[in-house]
mmCIF file of C-alpha atoms in Angstrom:
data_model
loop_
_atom_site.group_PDB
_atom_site.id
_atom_site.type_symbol
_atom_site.label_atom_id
_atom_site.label_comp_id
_atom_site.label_asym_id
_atom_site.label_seq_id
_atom_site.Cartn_x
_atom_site.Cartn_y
_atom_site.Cartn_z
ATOM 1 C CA UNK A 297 47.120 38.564 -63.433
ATOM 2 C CA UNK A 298 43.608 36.961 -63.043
ATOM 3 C CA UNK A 299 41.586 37.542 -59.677
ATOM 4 C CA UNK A 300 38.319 36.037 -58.757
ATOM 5 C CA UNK A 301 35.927 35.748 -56.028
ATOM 6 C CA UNK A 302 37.553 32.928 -54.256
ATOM 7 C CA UNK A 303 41.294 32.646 -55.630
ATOM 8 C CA UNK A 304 44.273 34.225 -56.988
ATOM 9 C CA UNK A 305 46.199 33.370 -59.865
ATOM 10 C CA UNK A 306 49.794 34.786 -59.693
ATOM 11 C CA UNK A 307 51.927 34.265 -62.936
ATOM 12 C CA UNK A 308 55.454 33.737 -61.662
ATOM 13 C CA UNK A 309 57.619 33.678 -64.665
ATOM 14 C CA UNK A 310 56.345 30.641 -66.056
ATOM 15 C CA UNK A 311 54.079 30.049 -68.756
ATOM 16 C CA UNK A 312 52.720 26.580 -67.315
ATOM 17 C CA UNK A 313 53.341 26.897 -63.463
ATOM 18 C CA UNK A 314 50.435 28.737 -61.480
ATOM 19 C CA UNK A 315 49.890 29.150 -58.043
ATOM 20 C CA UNK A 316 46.485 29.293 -56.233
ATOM 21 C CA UNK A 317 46.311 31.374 -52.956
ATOM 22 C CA UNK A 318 45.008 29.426 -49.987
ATOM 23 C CA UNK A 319 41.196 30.912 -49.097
ATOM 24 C CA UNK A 320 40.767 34.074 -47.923
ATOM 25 C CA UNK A 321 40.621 33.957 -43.964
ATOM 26 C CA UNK A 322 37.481 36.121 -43.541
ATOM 27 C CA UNK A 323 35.461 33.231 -44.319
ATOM 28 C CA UNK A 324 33.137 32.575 -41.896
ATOM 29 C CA UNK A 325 32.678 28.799 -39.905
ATOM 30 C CA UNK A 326 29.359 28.046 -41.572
ATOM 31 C CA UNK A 327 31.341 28.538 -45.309
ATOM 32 C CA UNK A 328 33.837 25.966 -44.380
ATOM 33 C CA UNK A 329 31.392 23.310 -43.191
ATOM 34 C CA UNK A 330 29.073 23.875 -45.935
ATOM 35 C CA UNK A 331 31.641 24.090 -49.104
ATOM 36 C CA UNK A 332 34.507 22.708 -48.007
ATOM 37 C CA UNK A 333 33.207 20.203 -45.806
ATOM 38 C CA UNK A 334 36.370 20.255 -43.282
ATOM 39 C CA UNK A 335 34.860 19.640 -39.801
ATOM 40 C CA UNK A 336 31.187 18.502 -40.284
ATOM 41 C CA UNK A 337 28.890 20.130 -37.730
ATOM 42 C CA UNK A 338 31.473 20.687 -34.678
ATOM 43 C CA UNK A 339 32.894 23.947 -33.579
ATOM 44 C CA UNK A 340 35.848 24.853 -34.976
ATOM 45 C CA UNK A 341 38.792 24.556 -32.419
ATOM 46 C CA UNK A 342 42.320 25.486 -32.291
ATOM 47 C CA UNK A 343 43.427 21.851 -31.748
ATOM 48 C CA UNK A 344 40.699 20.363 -33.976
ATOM 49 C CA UNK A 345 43.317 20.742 -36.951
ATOM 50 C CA UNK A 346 46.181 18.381 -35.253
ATOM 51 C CA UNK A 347 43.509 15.803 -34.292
ATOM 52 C CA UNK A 348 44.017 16.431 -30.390
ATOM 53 C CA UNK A 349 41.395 16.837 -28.005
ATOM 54 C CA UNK A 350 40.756 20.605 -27.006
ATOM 55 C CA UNK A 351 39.217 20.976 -23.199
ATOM 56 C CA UNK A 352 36.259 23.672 -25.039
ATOM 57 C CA UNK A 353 35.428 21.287 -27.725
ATOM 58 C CA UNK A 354 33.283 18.118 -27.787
ATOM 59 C CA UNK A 355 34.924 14.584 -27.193
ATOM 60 C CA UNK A 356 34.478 12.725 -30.362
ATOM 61 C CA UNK A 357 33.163 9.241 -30.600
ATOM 62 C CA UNK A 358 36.314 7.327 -32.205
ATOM 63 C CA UNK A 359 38.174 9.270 -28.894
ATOM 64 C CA UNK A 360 39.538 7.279 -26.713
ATOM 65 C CA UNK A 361 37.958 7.664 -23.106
ATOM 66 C CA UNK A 362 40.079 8.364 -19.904
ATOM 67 C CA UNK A 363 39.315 6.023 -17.533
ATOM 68 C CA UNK A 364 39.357 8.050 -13.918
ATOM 69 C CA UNK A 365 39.150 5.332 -10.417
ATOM 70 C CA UNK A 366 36.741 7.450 -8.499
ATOM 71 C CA UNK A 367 38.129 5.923 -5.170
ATOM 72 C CA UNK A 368 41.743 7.296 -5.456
ATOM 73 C CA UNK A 369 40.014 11.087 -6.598
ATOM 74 C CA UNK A 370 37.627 10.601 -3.394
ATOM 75 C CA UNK A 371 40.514 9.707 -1.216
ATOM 76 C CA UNK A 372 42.649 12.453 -3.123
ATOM 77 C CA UNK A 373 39.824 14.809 -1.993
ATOM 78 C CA UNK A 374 38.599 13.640 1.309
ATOM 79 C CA UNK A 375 41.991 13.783 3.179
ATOM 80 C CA UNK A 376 44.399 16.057 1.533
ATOM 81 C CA UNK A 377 45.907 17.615 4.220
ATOM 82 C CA UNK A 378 46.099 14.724 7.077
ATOM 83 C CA UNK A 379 47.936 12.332 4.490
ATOM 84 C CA UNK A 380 50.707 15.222 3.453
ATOM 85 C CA UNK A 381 50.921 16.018 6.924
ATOM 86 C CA UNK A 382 51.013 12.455 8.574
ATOM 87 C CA UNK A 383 53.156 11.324 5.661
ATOM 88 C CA UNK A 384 55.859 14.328 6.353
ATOM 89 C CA UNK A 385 55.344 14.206 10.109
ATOM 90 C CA UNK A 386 55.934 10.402 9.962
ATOM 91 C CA UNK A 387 59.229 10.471 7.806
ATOM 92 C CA UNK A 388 60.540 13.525 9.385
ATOM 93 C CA UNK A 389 60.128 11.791 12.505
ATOM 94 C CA UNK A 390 62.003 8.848 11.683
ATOM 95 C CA UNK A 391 64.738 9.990 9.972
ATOM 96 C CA UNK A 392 65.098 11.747 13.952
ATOM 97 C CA UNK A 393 64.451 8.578 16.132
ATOM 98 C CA UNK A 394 67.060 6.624 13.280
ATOM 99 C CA UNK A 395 69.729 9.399 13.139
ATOM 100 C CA UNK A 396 69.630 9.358 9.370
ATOM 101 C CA UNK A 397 71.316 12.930 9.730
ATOM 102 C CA UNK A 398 73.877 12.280 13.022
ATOM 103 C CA UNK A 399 74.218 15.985 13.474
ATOM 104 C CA UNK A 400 70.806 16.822 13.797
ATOM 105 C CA UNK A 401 69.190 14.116 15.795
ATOM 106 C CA UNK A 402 72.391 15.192 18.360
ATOM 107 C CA UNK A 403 71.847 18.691 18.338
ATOM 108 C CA UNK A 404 67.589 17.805 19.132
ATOM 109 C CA UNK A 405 68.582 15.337 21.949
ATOM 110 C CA UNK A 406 71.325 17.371 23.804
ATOM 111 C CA UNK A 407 68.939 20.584 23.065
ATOM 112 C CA UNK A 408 66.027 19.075 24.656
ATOM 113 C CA UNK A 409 68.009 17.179 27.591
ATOM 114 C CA UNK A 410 69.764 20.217 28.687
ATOM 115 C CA UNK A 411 66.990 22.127 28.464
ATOM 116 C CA UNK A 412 65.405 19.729 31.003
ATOM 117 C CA UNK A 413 68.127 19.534 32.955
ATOM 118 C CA UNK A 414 68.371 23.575 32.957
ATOM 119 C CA UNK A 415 64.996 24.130 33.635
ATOM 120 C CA UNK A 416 64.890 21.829 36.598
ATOM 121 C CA UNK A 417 67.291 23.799 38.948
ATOM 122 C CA UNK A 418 66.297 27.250 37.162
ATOM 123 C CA UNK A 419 63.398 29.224 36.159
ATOM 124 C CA UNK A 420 63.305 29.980 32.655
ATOM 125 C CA UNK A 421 64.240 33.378 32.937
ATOM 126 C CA UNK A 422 67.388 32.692 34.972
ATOM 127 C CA UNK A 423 68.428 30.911 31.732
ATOM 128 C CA UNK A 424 67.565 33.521 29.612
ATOM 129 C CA UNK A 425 68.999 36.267 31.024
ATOM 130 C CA UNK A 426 72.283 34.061 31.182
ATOM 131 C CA UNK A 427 72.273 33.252 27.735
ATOM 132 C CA UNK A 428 71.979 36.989 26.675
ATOM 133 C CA UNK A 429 74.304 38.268 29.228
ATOM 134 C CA UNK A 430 77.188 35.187 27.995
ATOM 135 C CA UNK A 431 76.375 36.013 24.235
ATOM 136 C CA UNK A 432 75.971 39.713 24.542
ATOM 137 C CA UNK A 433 79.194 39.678 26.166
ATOM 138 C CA UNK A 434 81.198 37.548 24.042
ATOM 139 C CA UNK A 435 80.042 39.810 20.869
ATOM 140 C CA UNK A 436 81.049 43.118 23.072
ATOM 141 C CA UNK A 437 84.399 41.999 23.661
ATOM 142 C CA UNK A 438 84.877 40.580 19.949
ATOM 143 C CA UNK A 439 83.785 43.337 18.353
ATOM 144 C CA UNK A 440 86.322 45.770 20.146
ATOM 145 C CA UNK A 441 89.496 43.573 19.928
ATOM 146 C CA UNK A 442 88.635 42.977 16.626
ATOM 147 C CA UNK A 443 88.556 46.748 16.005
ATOM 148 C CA UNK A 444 91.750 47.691 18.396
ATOM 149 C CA UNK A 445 94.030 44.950 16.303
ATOM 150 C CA UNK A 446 92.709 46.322 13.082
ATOM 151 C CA UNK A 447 93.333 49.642 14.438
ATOM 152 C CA UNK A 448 96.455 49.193 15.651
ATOM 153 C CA UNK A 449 97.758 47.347 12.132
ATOM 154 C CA UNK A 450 95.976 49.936 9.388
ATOM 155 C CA UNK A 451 96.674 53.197 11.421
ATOM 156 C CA UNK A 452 93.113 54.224 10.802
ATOM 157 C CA UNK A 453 90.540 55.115 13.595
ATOM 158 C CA UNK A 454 87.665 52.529 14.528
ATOM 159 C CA UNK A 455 85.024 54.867 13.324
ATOM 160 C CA UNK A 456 86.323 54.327 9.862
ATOM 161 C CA UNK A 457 86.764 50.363 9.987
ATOM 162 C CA UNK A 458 84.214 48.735 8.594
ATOM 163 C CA UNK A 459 82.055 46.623 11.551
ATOM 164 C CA UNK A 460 82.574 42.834 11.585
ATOM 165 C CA UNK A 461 78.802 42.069 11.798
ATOM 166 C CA UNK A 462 78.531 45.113 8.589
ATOM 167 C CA UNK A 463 76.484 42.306 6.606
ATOM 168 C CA UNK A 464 73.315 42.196 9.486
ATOM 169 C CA UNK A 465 73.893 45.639 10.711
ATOM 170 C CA UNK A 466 73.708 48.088 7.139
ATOM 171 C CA UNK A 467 70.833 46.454 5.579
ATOM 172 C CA UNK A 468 67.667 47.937 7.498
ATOM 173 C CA UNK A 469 65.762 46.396 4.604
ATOM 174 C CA UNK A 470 66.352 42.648 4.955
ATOM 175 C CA UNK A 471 64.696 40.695 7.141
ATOM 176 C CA UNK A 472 66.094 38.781 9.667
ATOM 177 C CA UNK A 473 62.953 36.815 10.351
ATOM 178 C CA UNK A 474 61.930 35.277 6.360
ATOM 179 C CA UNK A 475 58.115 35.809 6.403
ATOM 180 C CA UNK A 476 57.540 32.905 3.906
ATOM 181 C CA UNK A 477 59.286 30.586 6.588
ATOM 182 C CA UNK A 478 57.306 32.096 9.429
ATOM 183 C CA UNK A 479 54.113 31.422 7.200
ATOM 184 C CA UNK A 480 55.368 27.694 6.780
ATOM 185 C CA UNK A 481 56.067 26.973 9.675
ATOM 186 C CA UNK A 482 52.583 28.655 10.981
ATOM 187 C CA UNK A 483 50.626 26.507 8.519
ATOM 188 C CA UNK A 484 52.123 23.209 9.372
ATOM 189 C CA UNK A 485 51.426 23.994 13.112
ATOM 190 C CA UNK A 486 48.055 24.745 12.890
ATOM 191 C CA UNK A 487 48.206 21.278 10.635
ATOM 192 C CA UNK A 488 49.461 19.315 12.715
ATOM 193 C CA UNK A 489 46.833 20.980 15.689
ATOM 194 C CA UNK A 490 44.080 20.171 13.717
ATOM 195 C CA UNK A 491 45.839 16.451 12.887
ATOM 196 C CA UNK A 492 45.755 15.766 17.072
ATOM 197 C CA UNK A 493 42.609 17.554 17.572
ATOM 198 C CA UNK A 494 41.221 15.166 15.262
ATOM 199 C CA UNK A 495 42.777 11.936 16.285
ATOM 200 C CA UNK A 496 41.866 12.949 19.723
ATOM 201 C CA UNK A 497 38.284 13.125 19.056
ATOM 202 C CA UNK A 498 38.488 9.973 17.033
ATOM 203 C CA UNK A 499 39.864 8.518 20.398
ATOM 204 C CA UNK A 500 37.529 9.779 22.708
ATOM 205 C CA UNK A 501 34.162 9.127 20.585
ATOM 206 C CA UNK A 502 35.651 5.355 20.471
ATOM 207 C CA UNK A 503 36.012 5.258 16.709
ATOM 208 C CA UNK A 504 38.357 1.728 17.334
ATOM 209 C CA UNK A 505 37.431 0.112 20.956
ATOM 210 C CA UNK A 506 41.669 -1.718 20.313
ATOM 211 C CA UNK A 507 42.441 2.011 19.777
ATOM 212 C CA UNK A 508 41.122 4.112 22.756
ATOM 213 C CA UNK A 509 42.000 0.738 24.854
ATOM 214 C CA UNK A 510 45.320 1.000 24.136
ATOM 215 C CA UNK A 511 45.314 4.695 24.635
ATOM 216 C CA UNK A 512 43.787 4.570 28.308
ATOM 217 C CA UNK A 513 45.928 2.154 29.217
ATOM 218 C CA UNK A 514 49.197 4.412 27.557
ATOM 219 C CA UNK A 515 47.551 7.105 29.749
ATOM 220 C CA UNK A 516 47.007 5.363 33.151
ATOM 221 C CA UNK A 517 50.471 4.115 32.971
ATOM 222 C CA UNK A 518 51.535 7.588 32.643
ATOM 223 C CA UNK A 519 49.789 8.495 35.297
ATOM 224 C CA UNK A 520 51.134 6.068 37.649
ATOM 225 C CA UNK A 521 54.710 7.063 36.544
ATOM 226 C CA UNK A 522 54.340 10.419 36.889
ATOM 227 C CA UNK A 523 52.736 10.432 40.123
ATOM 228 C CA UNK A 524 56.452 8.290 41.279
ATOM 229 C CA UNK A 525 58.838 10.814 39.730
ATOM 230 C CA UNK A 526 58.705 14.311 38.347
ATOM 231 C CA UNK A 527 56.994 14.505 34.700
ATOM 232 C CA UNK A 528 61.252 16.256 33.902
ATOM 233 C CA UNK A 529 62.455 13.146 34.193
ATOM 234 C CA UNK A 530 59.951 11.243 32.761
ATOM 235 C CA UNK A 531 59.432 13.630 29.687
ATOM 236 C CA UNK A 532 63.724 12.837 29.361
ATOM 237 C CA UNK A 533 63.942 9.158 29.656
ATOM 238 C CA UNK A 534 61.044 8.667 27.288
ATOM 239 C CA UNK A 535 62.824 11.027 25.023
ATOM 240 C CA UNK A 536 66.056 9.563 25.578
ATOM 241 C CA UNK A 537 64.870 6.123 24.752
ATOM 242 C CA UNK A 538 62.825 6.816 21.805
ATOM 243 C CA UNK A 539 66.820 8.305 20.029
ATOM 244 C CA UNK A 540 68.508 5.213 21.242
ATOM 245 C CA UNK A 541 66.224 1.981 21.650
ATOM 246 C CA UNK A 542 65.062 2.109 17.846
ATOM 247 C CA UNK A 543 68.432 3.104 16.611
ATOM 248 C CA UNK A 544 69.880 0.085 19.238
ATOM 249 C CA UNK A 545 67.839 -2.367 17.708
ATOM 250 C CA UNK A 546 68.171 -1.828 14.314
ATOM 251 C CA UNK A 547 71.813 -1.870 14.460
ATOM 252 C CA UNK A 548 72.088 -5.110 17.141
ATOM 253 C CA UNK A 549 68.969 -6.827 15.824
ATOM 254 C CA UNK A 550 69.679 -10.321 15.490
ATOM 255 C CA UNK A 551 71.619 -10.337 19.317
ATOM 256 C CA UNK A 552 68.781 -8.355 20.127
ATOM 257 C CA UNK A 553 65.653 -10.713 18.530
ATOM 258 C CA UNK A 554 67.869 -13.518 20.489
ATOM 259 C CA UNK A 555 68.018 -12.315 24.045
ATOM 260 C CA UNK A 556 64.359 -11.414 23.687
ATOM 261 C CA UNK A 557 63.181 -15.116 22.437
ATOM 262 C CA UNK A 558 65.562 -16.730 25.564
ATOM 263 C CA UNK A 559 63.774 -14.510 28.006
ATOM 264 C CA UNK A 560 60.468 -15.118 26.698
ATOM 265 C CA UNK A 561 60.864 -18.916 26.730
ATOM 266 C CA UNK A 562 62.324 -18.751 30.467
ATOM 267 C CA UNK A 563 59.112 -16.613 31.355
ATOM 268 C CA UNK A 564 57.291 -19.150 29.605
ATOM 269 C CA UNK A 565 59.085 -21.765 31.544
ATOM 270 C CA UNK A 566 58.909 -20.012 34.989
ATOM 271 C CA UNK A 567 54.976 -19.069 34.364
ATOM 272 C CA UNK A 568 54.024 -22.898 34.421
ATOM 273 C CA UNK A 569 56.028 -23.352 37.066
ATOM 274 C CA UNK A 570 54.502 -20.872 39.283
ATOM 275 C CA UNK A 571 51.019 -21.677 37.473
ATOM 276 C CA UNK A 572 51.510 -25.625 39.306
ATOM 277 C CA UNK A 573 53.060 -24.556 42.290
ATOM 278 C CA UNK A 574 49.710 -21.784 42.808
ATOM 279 C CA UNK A 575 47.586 -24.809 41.651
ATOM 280 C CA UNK A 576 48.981 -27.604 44.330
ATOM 281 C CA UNK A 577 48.964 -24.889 47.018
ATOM 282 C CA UNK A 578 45.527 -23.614 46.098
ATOM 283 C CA UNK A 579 44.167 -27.188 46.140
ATOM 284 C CA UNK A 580 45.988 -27.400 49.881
ATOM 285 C CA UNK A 581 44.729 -24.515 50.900
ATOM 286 C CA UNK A 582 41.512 -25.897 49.886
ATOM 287 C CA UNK A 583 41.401 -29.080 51.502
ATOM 288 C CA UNK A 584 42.709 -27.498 54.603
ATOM 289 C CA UNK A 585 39.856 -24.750 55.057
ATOM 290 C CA UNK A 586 37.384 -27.822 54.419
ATOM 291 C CA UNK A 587 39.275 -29.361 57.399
ATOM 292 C CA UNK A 588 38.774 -26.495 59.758
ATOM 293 C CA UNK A 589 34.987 -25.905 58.941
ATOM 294 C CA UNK A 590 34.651 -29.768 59.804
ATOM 295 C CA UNK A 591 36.445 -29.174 62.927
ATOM 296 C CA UNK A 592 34.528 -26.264 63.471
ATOM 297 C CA UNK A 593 31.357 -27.621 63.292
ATOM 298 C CA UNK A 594 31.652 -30.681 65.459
ATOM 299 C CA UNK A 595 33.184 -28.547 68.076
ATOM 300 C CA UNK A 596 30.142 -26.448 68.005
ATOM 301 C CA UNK A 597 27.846 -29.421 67.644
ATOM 302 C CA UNK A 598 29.321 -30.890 70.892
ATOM 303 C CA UNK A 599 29.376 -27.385 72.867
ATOM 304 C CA UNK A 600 25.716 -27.156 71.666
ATOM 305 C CA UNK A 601 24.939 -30.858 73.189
ATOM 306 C CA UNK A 602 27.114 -30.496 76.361
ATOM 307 C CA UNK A 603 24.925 -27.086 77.282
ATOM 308 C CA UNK A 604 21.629 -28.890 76.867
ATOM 309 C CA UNK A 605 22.463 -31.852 78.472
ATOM 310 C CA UNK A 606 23.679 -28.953 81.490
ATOM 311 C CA UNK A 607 20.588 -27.056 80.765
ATOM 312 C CA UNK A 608 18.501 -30.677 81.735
#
């Protein structure tokens, strides 16, 4: 076997075949560049072998350069949160109004309708205390039929049945409130806070004069309302008609696009009538009061010369 400084020369059975050992690895950077000439004057870098671009390591020239649009990073940046949480609030909100899941938008409306309704002719903690009392007593006499039949059928006593509601009552270590969930649902609330704070202020500093016109006029109309019927039963027809009009319209749209052009064309219709008929009567109305104040003034002319001529 012959060694040297740099390589190994192993003789593997062969006269004529010989292997040369790659170089040893405790060669330092500046060894490579200057004998071997590998990688020039860069650093070396784990991906500068496969040709790929390493995040440590320079950017070549012959590189090709990522092109990054600055507007959709500033937008990215600027409103994170409000577009995720308009975006979610939006959809969520539709799928609702659209009843894109029957059972759910049902279970919302009747929810919040009886809950109206409930709190209308009682206080709120009439209707609590009923709704414990009612379940409370359900589960009390559940839970000891249940027991007596199984009782009766095993021969064993009810201290050794296992409890129906075993699953929620032996576990003292899982929770019956999920913290993550709470923590959601905490985080998109303070969201969606901070969303109306926001668009409130936008309102009320006049960001869009169309905008915080259409707003005070949404708000003195519900002030007129209200101050006509109880905000109950306005709170439940506007949420009534916000599940059923949209839904209504998408389903009956073409009947409903129809009836709306006929009654705009006969308000159209009924508008210039009315606009003449105020015009002729105005112009009437005119001509008479011109009329009068003629008559009016000779009378008074005369009763001004028939004193005189009195007074002489």
């Amino acid at each position: 076997m012959k060694t040297s400084l740099d390589t190994h020369t192993f003789n593997m059975n062969s006269k004529h075949k010989k292997y040369q050992a790659p170089l040893s690895p405790q060669l330092s950077e500046d060894d490579l560049v200057g004998s071997l000439n590998v990688l020039g004057h860069q650093p070396l870098t784990p991906s500068d072998s496969t040709g790929l671009l390493s995040p440590i390591s320079p950017q070549s020239k012959d590189s090709p350069v990522l092109q990054i649009d600055e507007t959709l990073i500033m937008a990215k940046d600027e409103y994170p949160m409000q577009n995720d949480v308009s975006l979610s609030l939006y959809l969520g909100f539709m799928n609702l109004i659209y009843w894109k899941i029957p059972g759910r938008s049902a279970i919302i409306l009747s929810g919040i309708l009886s809950s109206l309704i409930l709190t209308r002719y009682y206080s709120l903690l009439y209707v609590c205390a009923a709704s414990f009392t009612i379940l409370t007593g359900f589960n009390l006499v559940f839970v000891n039929f249940y027991n007596l039949i199984r009782s009766v059928w095993t021969g064993l006593p009810t201290q050794e049945l296992i409890h129906p509601y075993h699953f929620h009552i032996d576990q003292p270590n899982q929770n019956i409130i999920s913290r993550e969930l709470v923590e959601h649902y905490i985080h998109k609330s303070i969201d969606l806070l901070e969303l109306m704070v926001q668009a409130t202020a936008k309102i009320v500093y006049v960001q869009d004069s169309k905008v915080t016109g259409s707003a005070c006029l949404l708000s003195g109309f519900i002030y007129f309302a209200t101050s006509l019927i109880s905000s109950k039963i306005f709170f439940g027809l506007f949420v009534l008609g916000i599940f059923t009009l949209p839904y209504y319209y998408r389903e009956h749209q073409d009947m409903v696009d129809t009836k709306v052009c006929s009654i705009v064309t006969k308000t159209k219709v009924l508008a210039e009538e009315y606009s003449v008929l105020a015009r002729d009567q105005s112009i009437i109305f005119y001509h008479q009061f011109i009329s009068f104040v003629q008559q009016t003034t000779i009378k008074s002319s005369d009763n001004v010369q028939q004193s005189a001529k009195k007074f002489n």
